[in-house]
PDB file of C-alpha atoms in Angstrom:
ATOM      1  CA  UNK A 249      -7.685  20.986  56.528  1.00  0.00           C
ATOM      2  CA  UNK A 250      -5.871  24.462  56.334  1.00  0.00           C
ATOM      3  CA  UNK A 251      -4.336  25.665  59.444  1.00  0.00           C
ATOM      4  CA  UNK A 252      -4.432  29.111  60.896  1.00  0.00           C
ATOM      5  CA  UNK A 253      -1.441  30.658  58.668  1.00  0.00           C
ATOM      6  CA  UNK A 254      -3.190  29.264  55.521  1.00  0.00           C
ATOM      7  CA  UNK A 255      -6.276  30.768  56.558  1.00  0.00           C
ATOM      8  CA  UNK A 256      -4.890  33.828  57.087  1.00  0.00           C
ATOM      9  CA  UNK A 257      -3.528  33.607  53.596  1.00  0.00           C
ATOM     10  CA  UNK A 258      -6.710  32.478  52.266  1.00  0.00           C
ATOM     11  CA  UNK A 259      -8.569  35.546  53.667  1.00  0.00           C
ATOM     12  CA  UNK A 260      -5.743  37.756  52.628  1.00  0.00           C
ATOM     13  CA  UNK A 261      -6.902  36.250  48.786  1.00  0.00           C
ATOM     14  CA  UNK A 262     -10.141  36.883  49.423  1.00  0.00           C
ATOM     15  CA  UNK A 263      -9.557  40.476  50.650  1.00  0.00           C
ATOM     16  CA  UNK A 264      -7.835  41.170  48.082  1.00  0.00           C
ATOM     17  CA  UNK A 265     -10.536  39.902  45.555  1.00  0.00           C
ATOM     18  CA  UNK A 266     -13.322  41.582  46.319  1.00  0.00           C
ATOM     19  CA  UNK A 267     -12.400  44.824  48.473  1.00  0.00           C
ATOM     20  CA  UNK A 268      -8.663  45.486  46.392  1.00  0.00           C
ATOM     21  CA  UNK A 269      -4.956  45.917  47.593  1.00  0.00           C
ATOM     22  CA  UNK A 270      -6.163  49.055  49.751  1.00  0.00           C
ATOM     23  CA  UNK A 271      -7.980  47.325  51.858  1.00  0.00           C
ATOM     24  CA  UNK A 272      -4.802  44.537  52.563  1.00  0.00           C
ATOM     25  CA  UNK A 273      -4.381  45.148  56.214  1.00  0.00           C
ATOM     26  CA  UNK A 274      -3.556  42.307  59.013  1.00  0.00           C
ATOM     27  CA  UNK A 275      -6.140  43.582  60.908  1.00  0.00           C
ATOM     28  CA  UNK A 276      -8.666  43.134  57.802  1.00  0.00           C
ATOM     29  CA  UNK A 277      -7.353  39.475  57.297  1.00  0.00           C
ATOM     30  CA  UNK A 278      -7.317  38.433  61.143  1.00  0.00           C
ATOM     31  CA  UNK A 279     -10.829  39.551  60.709  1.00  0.00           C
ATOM     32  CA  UNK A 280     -12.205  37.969  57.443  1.00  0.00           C
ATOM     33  CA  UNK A 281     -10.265  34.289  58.433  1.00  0.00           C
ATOM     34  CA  UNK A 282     -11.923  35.186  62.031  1.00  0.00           C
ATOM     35  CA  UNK A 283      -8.491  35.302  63.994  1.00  0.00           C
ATOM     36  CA  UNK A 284      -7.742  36.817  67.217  1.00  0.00           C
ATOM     37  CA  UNK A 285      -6.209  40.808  66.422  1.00  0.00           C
ATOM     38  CA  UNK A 286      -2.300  40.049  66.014  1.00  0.00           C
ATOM     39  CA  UNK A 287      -3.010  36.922  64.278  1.00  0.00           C
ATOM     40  CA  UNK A 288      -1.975  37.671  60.615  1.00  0.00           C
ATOM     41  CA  UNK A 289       1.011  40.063  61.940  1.00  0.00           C
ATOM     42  CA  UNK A 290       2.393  37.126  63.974  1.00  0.00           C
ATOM     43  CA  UNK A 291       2.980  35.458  60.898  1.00  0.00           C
ATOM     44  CA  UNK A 292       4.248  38.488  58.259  1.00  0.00           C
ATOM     45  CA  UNK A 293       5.701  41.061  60.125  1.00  0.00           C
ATOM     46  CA  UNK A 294       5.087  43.492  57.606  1.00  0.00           C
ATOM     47  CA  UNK A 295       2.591  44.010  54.357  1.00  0.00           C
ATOM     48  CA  UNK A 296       4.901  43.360  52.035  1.00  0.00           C
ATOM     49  CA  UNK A 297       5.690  39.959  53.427  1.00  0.00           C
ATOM     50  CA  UNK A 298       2.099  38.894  53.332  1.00  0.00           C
ATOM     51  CA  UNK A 299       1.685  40.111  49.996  1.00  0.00           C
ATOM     52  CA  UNK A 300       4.799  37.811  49.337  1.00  0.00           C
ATOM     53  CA  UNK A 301       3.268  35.066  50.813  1.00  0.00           C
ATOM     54  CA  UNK A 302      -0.050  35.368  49.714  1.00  0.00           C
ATOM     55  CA  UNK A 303       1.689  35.113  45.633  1.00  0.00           C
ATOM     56  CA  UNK A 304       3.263  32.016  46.643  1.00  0.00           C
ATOM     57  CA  UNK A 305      -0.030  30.384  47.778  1.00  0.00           C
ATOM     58  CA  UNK A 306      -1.778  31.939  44.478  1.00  0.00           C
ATOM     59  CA  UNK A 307       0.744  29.247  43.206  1.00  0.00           C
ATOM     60  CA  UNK A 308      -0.164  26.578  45.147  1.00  0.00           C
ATOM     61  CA  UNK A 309      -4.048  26.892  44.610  1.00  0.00           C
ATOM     62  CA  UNK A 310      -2.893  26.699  41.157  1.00  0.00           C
ATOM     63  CA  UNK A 311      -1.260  23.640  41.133  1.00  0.00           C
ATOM     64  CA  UNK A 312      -4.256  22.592  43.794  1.00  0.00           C
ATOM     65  CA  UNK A 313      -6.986  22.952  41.460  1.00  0.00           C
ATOM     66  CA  UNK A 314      -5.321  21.436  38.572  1.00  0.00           C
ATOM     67  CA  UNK A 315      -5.133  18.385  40.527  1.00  0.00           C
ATOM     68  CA  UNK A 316      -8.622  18.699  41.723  1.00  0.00           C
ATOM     69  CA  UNK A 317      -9.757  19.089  37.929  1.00  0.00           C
ATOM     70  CA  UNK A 318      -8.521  15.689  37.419  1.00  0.00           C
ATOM     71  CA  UNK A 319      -6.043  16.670  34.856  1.00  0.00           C
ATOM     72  CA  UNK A 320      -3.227  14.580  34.854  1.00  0.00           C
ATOM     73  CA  UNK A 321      -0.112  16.290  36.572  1.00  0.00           C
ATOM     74  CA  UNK A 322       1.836  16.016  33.507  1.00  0.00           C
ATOM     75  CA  UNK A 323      -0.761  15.187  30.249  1.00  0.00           C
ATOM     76  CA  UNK A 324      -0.249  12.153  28.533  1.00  0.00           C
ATOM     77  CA  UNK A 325      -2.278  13.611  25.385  1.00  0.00           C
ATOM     78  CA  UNK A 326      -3.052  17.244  23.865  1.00  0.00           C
ATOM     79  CA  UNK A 327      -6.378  16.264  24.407  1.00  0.00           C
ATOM     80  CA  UNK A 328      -5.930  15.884  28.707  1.00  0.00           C
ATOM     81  CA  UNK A 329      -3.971  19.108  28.181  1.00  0.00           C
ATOM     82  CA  UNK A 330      -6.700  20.883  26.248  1.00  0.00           C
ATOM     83  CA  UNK A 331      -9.381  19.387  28.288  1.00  0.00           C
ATOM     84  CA  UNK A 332      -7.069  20.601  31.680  1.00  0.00           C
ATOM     85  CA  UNK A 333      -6.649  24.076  30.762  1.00  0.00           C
ATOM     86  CA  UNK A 334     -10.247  24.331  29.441  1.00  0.00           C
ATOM     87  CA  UNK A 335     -11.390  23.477  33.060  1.00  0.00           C
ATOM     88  CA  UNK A 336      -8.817  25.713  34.693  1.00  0.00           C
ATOM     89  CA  UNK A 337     -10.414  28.672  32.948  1.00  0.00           C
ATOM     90  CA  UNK A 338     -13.780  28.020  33.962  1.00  0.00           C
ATOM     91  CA  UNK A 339     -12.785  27.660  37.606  1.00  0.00           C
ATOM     92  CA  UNK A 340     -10.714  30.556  37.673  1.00  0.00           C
ATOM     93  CA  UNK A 341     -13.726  32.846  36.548  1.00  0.00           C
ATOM     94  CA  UNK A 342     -16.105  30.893  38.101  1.00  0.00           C
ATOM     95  CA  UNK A 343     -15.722  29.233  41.396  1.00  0.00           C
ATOM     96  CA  UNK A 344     -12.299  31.236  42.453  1.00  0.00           C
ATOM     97  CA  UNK A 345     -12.953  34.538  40.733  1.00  0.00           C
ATOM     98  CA  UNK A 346     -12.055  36.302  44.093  1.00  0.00           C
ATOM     99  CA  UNK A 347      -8.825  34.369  44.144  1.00  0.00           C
ATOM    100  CA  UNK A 348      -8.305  35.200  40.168  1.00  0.00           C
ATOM    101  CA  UNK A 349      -9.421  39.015  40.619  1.00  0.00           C
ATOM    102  CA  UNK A 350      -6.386  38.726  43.599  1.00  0.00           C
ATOM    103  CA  UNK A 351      -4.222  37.854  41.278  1.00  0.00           C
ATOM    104  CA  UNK A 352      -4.818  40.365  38.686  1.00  0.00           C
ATOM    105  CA  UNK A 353      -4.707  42.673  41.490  1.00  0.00           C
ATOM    106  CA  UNK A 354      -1.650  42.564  42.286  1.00  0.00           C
ATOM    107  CA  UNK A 355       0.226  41.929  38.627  1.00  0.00           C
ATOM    108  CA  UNK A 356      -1.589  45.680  38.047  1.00  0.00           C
ATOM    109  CA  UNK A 357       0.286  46.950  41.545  1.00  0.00           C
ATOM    110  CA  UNK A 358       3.553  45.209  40.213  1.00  0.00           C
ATOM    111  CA  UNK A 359       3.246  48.098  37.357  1.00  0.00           C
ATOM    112  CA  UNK A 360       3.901  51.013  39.778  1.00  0.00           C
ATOM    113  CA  UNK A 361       5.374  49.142  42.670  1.00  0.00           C
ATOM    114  CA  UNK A 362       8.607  47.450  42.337  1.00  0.00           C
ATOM    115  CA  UNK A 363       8.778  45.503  45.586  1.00  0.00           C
ATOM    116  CA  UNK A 364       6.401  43.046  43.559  1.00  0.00           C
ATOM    117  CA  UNK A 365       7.673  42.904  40.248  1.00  0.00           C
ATOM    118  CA  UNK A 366      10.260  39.788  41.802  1.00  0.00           C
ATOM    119  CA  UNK A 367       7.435  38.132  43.592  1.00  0.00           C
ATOM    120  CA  UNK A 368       5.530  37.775  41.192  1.00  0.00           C
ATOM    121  CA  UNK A 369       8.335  36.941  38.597  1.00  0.00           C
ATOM    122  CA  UNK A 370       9.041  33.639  40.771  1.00  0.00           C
ATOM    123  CA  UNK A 371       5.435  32.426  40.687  1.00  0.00           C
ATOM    124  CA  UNK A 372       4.988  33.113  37.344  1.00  0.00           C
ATOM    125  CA  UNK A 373       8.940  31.383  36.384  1.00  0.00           C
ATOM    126  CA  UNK A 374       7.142  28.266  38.388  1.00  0.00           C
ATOM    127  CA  UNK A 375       4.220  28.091  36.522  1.00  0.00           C
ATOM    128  CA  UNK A 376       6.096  28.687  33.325  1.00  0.00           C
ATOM    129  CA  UNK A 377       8.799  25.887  34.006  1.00  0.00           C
ATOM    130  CA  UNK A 378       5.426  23.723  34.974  1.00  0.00           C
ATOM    131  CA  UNK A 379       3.993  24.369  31.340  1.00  0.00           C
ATOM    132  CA  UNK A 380       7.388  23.749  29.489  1.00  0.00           C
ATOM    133  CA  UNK A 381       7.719  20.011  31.344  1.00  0.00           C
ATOM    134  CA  UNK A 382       4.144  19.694  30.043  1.00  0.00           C
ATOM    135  CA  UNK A 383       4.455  20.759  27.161  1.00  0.00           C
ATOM    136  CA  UNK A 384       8.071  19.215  26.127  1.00  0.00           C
ATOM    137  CA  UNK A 385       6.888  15.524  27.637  1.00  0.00           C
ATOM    138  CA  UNK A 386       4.279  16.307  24.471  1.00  0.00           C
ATOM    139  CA  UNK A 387       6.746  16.511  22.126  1.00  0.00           C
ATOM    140  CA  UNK A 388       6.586  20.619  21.686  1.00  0.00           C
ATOM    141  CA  UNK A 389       9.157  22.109  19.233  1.00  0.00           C
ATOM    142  CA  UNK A 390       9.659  25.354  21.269  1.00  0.00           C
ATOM    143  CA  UNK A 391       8.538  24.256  24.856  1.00  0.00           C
ATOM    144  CA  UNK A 392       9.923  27.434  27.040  1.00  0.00           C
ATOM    145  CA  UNK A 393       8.284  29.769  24.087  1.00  0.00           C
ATOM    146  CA  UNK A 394       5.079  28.302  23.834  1.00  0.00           C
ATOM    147  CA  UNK A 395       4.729  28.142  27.638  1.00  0.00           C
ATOM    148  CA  UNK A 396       4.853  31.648  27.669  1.00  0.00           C
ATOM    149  CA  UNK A 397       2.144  32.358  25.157  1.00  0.00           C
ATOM    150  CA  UNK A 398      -0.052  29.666  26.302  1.00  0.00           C
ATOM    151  CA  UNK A 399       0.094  31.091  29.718  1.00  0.00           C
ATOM    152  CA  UNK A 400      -0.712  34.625  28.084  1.00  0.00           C
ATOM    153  CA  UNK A 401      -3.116  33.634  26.293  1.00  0.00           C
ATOM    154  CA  UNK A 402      -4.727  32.691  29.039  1.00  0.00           C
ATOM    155  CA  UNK A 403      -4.575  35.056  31.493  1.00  0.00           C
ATOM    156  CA  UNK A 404      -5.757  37.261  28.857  1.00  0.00           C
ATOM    157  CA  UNK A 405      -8.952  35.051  28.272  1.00  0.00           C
ATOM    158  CA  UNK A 406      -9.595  34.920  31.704  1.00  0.00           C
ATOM    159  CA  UNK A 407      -9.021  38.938  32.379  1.00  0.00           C
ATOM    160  CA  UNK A 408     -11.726  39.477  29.725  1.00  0.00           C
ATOM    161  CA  UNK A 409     -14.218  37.287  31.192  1.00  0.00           C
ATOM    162  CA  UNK A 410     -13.259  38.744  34.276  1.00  0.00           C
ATOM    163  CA  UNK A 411     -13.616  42.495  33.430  1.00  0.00           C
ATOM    164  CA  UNK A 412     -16.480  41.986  30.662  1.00  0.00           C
ATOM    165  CA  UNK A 413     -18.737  38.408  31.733  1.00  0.00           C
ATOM    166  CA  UNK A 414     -19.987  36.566  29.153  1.00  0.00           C
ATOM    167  CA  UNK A 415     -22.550  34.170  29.948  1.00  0.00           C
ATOM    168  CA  UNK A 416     -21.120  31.688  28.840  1.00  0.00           C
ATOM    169  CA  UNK A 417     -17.345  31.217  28.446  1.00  0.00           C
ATOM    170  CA  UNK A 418     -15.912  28.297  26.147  1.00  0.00           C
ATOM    171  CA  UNK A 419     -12.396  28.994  26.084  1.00  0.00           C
ATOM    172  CA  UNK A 420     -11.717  24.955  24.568  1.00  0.00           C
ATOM    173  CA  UNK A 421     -11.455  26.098  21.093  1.00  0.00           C
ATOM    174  CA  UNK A 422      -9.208  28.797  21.349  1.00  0.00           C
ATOM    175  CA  UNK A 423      -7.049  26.695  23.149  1.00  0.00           C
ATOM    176  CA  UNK A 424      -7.309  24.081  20.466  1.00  0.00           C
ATOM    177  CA  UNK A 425      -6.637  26.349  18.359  1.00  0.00           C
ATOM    178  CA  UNK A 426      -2.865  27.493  19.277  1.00  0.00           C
ATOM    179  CA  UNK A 427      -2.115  23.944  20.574  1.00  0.00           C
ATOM    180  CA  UNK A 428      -2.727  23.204  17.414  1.00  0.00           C
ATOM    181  CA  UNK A 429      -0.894  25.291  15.917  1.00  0.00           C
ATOM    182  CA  UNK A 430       2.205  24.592  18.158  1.00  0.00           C
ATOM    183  CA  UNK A 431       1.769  21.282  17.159  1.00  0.00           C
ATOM    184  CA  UNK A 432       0.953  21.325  13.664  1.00  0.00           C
ATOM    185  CA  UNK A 433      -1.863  19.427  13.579  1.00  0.00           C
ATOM    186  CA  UNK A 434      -5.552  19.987  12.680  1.00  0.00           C
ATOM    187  CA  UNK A 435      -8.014  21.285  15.249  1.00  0.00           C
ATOM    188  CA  UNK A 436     -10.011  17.709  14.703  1.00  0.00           C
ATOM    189  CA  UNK A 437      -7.284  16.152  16.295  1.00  0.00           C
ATOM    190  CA  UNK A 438      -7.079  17.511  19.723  1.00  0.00           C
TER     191      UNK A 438
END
């Protein structure tokens, strides 16, 4: 069970996923995690350390949900990985859209506000690092590289869905697709 501080954080998410950064105030997180007033400002002193905290739990819900999708931590097979990310999609414009929309949010403030390009850059170098062990244990010829477009890849899939919903999303074969292509091997055998 999440204590206060993680609920703050939590509502902070969800704040920022359906109402946008401009309405990211202490007083509207103490109030959507139902906090006493001076809850949220006990814990980050100022806006931009909430923001900062709220990336790094973005990163832990991450690593949270692919645990929860019962993918293996580190794939054994480009099949778990396929089958991982596949599910990680889904959730993330499904279930935790608020908490993906948050997200998004924020990488479009990064653009005109500097104070979260670095941030942002450390969740992101975590995630990537995460997706080169993956991908490396696998046998990848260019882990660090195909992290990178893997992870773009996806965040673009999931922005579209996002911004234009279909009704149904299948992302599985596009990701077969370039891990198969990384891989050099035939769709039919991921």
């Amino acid at each position: 069970m999440a204590g206060n501080r993680e609920r703050a954080l939590d509502a902070a998410i969800e704040v920022l996923g359906t109402q946008g950064l401009r309405a990211l105030t202490h007083r509207a997180v103490d109030t959507a995690a139902g906090l006493p007033q001076g809850s949220t400002s006990n814990w980050f002193r100022t806006r931009s350390a909430l923001v900062d905290a709220v990336l790094v739990r973005l990163v832990e819900h991450d690593r949270g949900d692919w645990d929860r999708l019962g993918a293996a931590r580190l794939p054994a097979t480009l099949t778990e990985l396929a089958d991982g990310l596949t599910g990680y999609v889904r959730l993330a414009t499904g279930e935790h859209r608020a908490r993906t929309t948050a997200r998004l949010v924020l990488f479009a403030a990064a653009s005109t506000d500097p104070a979260l390009v670095s941030p942002i850059s450390s969740g992101r170098a975590d995630l990537l690092e995460w997706g080169t062990m993956m991908l490396a244990m696998l046998g990848s010829p260019d882990p660090a590289g195909q992290s990178r477009m893997l992870t773009d890849y996806l965040d673009g899939v999931i922005l579209h869905q996002l911004a234009a919903p279909a009704e149904q999303i299948d992302p599985r074969p596009g990701i077969v697709t370039l891990l198969a292509a990384f891989f050099g091997t035939e769709r039919g055998r991921i």
